[in-house]
Tab-separated table of C-alpha atoms in Angstrom:
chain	number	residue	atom	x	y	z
M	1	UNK	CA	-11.194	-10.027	-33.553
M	2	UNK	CA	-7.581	-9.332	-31.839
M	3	UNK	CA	-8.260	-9.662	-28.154
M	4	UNK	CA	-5.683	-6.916	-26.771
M	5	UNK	CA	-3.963	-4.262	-29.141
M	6	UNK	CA	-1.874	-1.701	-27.808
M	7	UNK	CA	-0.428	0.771	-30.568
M	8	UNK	CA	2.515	3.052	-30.193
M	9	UNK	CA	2.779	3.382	-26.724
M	10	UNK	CA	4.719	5.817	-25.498
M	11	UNK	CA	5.771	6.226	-21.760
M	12	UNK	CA	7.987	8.776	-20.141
M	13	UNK	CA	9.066	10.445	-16.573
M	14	UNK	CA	6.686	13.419	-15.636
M	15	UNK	CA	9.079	16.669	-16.229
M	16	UNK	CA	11.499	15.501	-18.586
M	17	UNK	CA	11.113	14.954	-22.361
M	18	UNK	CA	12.412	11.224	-22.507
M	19	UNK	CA	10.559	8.330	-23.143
M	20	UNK	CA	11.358	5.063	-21.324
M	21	UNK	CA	8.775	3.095	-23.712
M	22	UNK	CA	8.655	4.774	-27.858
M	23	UNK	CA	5.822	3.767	-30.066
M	24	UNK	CA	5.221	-0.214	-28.553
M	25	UNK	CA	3.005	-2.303	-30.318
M	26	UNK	CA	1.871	-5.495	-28.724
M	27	UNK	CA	-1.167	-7.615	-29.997
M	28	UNK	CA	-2.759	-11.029	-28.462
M	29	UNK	CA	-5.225	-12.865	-29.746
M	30	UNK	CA	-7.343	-15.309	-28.078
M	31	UNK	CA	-5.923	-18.325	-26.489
M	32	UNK	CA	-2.560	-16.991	-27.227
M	33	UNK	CA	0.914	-16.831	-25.363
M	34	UNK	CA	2.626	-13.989	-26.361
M	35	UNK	CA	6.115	-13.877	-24.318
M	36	UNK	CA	7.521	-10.474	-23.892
M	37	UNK	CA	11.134	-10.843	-23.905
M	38	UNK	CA	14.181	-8.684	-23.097
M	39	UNK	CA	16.974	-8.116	-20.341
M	40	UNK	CA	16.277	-6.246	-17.370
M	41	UNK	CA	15.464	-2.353	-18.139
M	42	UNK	CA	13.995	-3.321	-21.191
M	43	UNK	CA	10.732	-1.867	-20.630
M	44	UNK	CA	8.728	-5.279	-20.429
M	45	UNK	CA	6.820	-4.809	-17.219
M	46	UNK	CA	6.614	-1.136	-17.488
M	47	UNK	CA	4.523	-1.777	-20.532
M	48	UNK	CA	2.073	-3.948	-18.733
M	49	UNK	CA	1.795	-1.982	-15.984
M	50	UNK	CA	0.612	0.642	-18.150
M	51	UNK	CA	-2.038	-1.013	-19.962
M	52	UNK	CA	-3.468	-2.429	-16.413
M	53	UNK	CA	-3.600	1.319	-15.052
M	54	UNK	CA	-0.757	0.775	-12.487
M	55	UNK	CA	2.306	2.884	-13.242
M	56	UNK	CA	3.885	4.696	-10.498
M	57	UNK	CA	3.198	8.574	-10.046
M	58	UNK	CA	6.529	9.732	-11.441
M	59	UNK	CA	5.800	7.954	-14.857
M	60	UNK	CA	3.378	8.919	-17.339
M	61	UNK	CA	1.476	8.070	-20.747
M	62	UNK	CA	2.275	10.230	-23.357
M	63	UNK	CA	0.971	8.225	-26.454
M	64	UNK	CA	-0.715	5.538	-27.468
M	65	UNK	CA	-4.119	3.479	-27.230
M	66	UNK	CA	-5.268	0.203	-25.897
M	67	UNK	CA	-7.878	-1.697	-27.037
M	68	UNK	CA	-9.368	-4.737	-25.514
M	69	UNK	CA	-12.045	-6.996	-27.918
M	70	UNK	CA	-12.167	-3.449	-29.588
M	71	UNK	CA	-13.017	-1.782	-26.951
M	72	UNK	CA	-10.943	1.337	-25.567
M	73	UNK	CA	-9.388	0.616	-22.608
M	74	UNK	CA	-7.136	3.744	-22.472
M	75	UNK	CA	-8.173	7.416	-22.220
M	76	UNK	CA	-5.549	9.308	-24.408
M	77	UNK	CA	-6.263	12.624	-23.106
M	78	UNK	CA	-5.598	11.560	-19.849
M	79	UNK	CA	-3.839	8.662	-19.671
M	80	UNK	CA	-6.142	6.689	-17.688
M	81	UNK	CA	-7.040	3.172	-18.128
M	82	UNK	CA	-11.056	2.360	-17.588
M	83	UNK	CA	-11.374	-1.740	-17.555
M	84	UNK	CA	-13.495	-4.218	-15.662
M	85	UNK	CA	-12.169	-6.349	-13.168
M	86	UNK	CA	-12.189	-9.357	-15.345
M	87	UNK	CA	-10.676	-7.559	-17.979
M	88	UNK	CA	-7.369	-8.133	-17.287
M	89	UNK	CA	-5.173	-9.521	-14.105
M	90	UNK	CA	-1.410	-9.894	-13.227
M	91	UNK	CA	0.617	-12.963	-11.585
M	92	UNK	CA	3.469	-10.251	-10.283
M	93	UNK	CA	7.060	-11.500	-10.108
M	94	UNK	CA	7.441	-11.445	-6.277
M	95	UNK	CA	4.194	-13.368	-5.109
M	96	UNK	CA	4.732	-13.205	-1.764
M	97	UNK	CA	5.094	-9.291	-2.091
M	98	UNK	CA	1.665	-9.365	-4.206
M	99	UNK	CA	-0.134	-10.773	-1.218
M	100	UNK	CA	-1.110	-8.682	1.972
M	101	UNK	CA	0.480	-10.205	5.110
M	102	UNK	CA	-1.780	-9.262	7.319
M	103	UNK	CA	-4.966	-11.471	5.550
M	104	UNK	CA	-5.193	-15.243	5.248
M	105	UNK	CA	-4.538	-16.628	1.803
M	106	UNK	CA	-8.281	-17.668	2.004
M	107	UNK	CA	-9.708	-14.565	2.416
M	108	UNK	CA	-7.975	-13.263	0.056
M	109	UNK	CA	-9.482	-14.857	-2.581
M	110	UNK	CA	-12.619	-15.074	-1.094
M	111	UNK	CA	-12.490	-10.969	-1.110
M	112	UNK	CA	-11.678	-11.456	-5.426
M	113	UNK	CA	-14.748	-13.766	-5.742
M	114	UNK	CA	-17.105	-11.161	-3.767
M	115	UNK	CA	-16.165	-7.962	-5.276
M	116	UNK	CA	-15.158	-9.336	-8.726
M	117	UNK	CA	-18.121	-11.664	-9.358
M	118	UNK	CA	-20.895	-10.955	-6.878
M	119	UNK	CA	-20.941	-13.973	-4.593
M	120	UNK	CA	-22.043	-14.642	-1.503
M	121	UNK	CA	-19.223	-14.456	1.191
M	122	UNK	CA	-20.255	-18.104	2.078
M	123	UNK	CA	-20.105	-19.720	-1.191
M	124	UNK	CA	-16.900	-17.726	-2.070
M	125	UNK	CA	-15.076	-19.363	0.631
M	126	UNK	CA	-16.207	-22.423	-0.541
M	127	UNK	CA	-15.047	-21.663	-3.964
M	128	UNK	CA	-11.423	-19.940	-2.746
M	129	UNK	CA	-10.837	-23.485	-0.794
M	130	UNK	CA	-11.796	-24.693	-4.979
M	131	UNK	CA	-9.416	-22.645	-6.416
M	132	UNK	CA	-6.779	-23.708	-4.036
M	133	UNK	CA	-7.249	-27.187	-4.901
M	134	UNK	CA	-7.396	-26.306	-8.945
M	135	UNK	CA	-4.152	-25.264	-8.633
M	136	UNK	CA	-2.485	-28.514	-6.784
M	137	UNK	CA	-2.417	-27.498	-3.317
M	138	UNK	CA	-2.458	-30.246	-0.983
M	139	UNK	CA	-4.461	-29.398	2.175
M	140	UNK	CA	-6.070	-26.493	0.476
M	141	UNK	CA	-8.190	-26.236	3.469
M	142	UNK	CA	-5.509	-25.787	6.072
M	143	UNK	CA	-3.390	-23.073	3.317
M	144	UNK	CA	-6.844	-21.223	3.423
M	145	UNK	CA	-6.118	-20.268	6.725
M	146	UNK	CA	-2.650	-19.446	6.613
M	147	UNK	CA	-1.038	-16.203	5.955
M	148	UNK	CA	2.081	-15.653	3.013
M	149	UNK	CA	4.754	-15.684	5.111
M	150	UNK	CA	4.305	-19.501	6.638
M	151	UNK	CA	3.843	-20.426	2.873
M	152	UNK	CA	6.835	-21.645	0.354
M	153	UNK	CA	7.636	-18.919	-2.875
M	154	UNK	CA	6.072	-21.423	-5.162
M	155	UNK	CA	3.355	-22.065	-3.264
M	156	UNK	CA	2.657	-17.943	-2.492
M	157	UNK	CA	2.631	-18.079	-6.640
M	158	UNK	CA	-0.301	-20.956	-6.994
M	159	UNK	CA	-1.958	-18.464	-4.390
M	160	UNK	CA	-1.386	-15.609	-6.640
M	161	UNK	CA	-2.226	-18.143	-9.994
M	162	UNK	CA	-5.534	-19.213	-8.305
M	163	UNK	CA	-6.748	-15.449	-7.122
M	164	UNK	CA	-6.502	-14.737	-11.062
M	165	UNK	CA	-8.542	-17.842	-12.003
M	166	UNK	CA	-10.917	-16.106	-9.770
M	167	UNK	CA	-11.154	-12.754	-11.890
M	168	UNK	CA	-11.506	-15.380	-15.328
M	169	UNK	CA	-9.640	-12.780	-16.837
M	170	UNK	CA	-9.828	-12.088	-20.720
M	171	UNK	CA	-5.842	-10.937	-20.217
M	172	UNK	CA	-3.475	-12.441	-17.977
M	173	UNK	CA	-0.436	-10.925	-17.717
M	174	UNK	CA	2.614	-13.155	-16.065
M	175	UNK	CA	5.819	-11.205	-14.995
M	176	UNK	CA	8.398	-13.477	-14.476
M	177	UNK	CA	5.878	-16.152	-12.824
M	178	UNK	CA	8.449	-18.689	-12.083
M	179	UNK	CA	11.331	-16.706	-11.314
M	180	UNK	CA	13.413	-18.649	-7.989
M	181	UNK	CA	11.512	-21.304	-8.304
M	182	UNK	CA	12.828	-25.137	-8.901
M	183	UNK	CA	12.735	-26.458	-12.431
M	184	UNK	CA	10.055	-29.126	-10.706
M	185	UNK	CA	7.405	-26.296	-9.517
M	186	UNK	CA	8.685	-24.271	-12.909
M	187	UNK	CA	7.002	-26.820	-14.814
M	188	UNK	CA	3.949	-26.964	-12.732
M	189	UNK	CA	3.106	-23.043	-13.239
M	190	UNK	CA	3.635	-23.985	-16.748
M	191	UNK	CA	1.195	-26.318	-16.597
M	192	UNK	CA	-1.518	-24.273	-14.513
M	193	UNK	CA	-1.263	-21.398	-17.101
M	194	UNK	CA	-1.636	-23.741	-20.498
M	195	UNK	CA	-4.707	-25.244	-18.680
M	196	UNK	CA	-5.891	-21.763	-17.501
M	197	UNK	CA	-5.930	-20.756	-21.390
M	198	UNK	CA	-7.475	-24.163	-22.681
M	199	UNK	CA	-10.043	-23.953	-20.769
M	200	UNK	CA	-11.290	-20.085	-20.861
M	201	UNK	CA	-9.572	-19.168	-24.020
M	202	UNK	CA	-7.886	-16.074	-22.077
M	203	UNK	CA	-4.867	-14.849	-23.782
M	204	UNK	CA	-1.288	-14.277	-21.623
M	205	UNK	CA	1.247	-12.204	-22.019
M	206	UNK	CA	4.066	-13.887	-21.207
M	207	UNK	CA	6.997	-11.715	-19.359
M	208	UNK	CA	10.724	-13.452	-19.161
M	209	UNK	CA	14.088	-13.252	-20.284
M	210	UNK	CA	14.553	-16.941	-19.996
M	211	UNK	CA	14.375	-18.026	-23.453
M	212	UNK	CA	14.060	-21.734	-22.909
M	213	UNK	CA	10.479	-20.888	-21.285
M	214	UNK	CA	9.338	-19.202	-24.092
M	215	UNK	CA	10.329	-22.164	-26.305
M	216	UNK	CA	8.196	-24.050	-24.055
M	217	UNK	CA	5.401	-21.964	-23.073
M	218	UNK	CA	4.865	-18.860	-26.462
M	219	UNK	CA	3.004	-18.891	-29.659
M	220	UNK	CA	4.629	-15.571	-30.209
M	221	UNK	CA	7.154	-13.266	-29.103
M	222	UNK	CA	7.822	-9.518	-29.199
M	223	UNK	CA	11.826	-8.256	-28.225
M	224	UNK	CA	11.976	-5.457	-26.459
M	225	UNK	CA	15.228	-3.740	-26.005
M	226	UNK	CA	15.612	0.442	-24.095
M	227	UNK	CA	11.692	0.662	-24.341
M	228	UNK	CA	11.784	-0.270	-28.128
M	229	UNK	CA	9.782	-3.002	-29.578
M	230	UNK	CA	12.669	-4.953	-31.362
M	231	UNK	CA	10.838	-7.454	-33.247
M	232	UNK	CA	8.160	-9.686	-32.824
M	233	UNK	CA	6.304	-13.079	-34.685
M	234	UNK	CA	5.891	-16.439	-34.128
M	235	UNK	CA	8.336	-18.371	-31.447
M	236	UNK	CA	9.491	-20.485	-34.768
M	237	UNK	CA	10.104	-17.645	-37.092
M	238	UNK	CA	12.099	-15.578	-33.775
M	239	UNK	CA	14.218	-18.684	-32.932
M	240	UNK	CA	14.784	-19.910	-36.624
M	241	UNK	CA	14.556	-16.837	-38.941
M	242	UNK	CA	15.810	-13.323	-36.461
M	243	UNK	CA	16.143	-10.666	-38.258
M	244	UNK	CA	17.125	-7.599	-35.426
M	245	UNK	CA	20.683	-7.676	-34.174
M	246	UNK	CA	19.338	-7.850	-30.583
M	247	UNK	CA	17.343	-10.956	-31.305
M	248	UNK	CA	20.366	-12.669	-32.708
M	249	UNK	CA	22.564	-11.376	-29.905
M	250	UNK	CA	19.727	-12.729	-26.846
M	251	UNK	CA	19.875	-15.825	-29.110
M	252	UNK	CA	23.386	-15.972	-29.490
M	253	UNK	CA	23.973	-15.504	-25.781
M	254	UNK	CA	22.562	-18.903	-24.957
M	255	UNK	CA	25.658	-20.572	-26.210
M	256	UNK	CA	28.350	-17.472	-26.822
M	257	UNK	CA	30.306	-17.207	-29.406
M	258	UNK	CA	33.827	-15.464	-29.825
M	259	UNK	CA	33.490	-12.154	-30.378
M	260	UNK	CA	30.192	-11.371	-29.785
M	261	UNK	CA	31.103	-9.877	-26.120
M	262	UNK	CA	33.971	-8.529	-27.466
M	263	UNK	CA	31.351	-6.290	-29.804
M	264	UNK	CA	28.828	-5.380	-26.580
M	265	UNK	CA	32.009	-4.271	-24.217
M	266	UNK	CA	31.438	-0.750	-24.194
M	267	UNK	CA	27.873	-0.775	-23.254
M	268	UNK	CA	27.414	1.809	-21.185
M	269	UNK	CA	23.229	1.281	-20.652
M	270	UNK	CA	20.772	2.530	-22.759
M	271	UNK	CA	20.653	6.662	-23.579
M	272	UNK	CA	16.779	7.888	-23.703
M	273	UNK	CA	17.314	10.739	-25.344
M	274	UNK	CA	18.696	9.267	-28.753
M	275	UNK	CA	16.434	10.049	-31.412
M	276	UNK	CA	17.545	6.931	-33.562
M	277	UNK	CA	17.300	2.841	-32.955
M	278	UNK	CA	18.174	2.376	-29.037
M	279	UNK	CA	20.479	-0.810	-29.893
M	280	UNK	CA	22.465	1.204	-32.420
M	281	UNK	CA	25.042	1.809	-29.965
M	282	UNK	CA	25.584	-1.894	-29.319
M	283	UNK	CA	25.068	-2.616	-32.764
M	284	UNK	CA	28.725	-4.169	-34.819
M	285	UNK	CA	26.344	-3.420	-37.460
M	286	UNK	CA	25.045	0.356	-37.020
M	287	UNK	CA	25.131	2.651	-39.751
M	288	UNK	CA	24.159	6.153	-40.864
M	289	UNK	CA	20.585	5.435	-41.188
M	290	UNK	CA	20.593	3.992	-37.626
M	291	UNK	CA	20.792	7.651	-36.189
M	292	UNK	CA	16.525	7.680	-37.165
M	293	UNK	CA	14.238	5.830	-35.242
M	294	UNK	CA	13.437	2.826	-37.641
M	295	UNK	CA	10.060	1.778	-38.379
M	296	UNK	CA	8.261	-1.354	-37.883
M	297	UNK	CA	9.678	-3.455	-41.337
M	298	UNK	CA	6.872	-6.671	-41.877
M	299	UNK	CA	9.356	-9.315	-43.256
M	300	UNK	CA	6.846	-11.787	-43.851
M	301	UNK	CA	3.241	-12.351	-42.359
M	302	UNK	CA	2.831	-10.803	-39.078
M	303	UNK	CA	6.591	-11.252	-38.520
M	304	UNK	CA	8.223	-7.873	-38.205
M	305	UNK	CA	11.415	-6.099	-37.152
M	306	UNK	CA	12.549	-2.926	-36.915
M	307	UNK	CA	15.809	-2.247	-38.129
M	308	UNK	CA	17.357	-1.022	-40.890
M	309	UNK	CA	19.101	-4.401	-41.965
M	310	UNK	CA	18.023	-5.855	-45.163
M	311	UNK	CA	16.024	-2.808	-45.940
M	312	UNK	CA	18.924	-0.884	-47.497
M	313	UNK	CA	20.081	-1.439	-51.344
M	314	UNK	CA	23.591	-3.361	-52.096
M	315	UNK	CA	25.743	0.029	-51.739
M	316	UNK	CA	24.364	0.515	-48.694
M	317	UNK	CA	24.571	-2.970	-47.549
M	318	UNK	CA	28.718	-2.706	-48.359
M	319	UNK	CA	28.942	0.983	-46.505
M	320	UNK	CA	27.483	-1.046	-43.649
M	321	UNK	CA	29.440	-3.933	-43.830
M	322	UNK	CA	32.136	-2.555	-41.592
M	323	UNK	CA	31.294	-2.374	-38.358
M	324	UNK	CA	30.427	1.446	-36.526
């Protein structure tokens, strides 16, 4: 059974009719790394904040459901999202932001492993000191009792890493968990989340826009471009066999080639309110049909894209041929 399915999502800004997020379709299975991928503004953490239940006020869920193990996790009349606090969990981008500066690192865990699991404050303290340690902290005693401001970024984030062991989550979701971090303590939260899944069988979903990491870290990937799920399936048939313009472009990017900034120049950000694909204004390839929203296209397996491209017949293929 797919662990987490969430099927056309749609988000948008309470009193206006645009959506930031159209019809997104993310699945994870268990044990799984799925890396959400896109540039900033692409709608990545947006998403996952709405299947945890956290969006802010001014943003709200028009569409969609969320299941977790096949269980309904989101209320579609009202947009609501009823889980369990082991359900799922999030490593948030700015650690030291995530953690209240007023509390000892301890105690903050300790507080997870009380109301989360039931245990007995002393034992949880015991266990918080654990989870420290679990996650490579040297002296985990003496970081118990400090606060997140005497503590390094990449320590603050194997705070935040072992607070989420502490839920045993069935989802973890990691936004940008090693962003300003050294390529040394990069590879260590690498590490910690790969053993985190071995060993409970969790899945992740896996938020970046550094495409060497999800090389390194993804089973799968899903491209998200203007709220718009791009294309998703396996990090080998993403890297090797892209079929969306976008994915070749983000893949492109890591070593340019002429012309292809020459063909994104005039981006002038992404327009909510088009009715067609969201990239079609970027696109050297864009054509008529591109003025509709496209649908998701399976290309092979569970690999799928949605554009246009390849989907047309050969007179349509030469009408497109010249860039819009």
């Amino acid at each position: 059974m797919t662990l987490l399915e969430v099927s056309d999502l749609s988000l948008g800004v309470v009193g206006r009719e645009e959506l930031l997020l159209r019809d997104v379709c993310l699945t994870l299975e268990p044990g799984e790394v799925m890396g959400v991928v896109g540039e900033s503004g692409s709608g990545k953490t947006m998403a996952c904040l709405a299947i945890l239940g956290l969006l802010p006020p001014s943003v709200e869920i028009r569409s969609g459901t969320v299941t977790l193990d096949g269980r309904p996790v989101l209320d579609g009349s009202s947009g609501r999202v009823r889980r369990h606090p082991g359900d799922l969990t999030m490593v948030f981008q700015n650690p030291r932001g995530a953690l209240n500066p007023t509390m000892r690192v301890g105690k903050q865990i300790r507080r997870v492993l009380v109301e989360a699991r039931g245990m007995p404050r002393a034992e949880a303290g015991k266990e918080a000191v654990a989870l420290l340690r679990r996650v490579g902290i040297p002296g985990a005693d003496r970081v118990a009792r400090a606060y997140a401001h005497q503590l390094s970024g990449g320590m603050c984030q194997r705070v935040v890493i072992a607070m989420a062991l502490g839920y045993r989550p069935r989802v973890l979701i990691a936004d940008e968990p090693t962003t300003g971090l050294d390529v040394t303590v990069q590879a260590q939260i690498f590490e910690l989340i790969r053993e985190l899944v071995a060993e409970t069988g969790c899945g992740v979903l896996f938020i970046t826009h550094d495409l060497g990491a999800v090389a390194e870290m993804c089973d799968r990937v899903s491209v998200l471009y203007g709220g718009q799920l791009m294309e998703t399936g396996t990090t080998v048939e993403i890297f090797e066999e892209a079929q969306h313009p976008y994915t070749r472009f983000l893949l492109d990017s890591l070593i340019p080639q002429s012309g292809q900034q020459e063909a994104l120049a005039e981006d002038a950000g992404v327009d909510f309110s088009l009715s067609g694909c969201r990239f079609a204004h970027r696109c050297a390839h864009a054509f008529e049909p591109c003025s509709t929203f496209p649908s998701l296209f399976v290309a092979e397996g569970k690999h799928k894209y949605s554009c246009f491209l390849g989907q047309e017949d050969d007179v349509v293929v030469a009408q497109r041929s010249q860039p819009a």
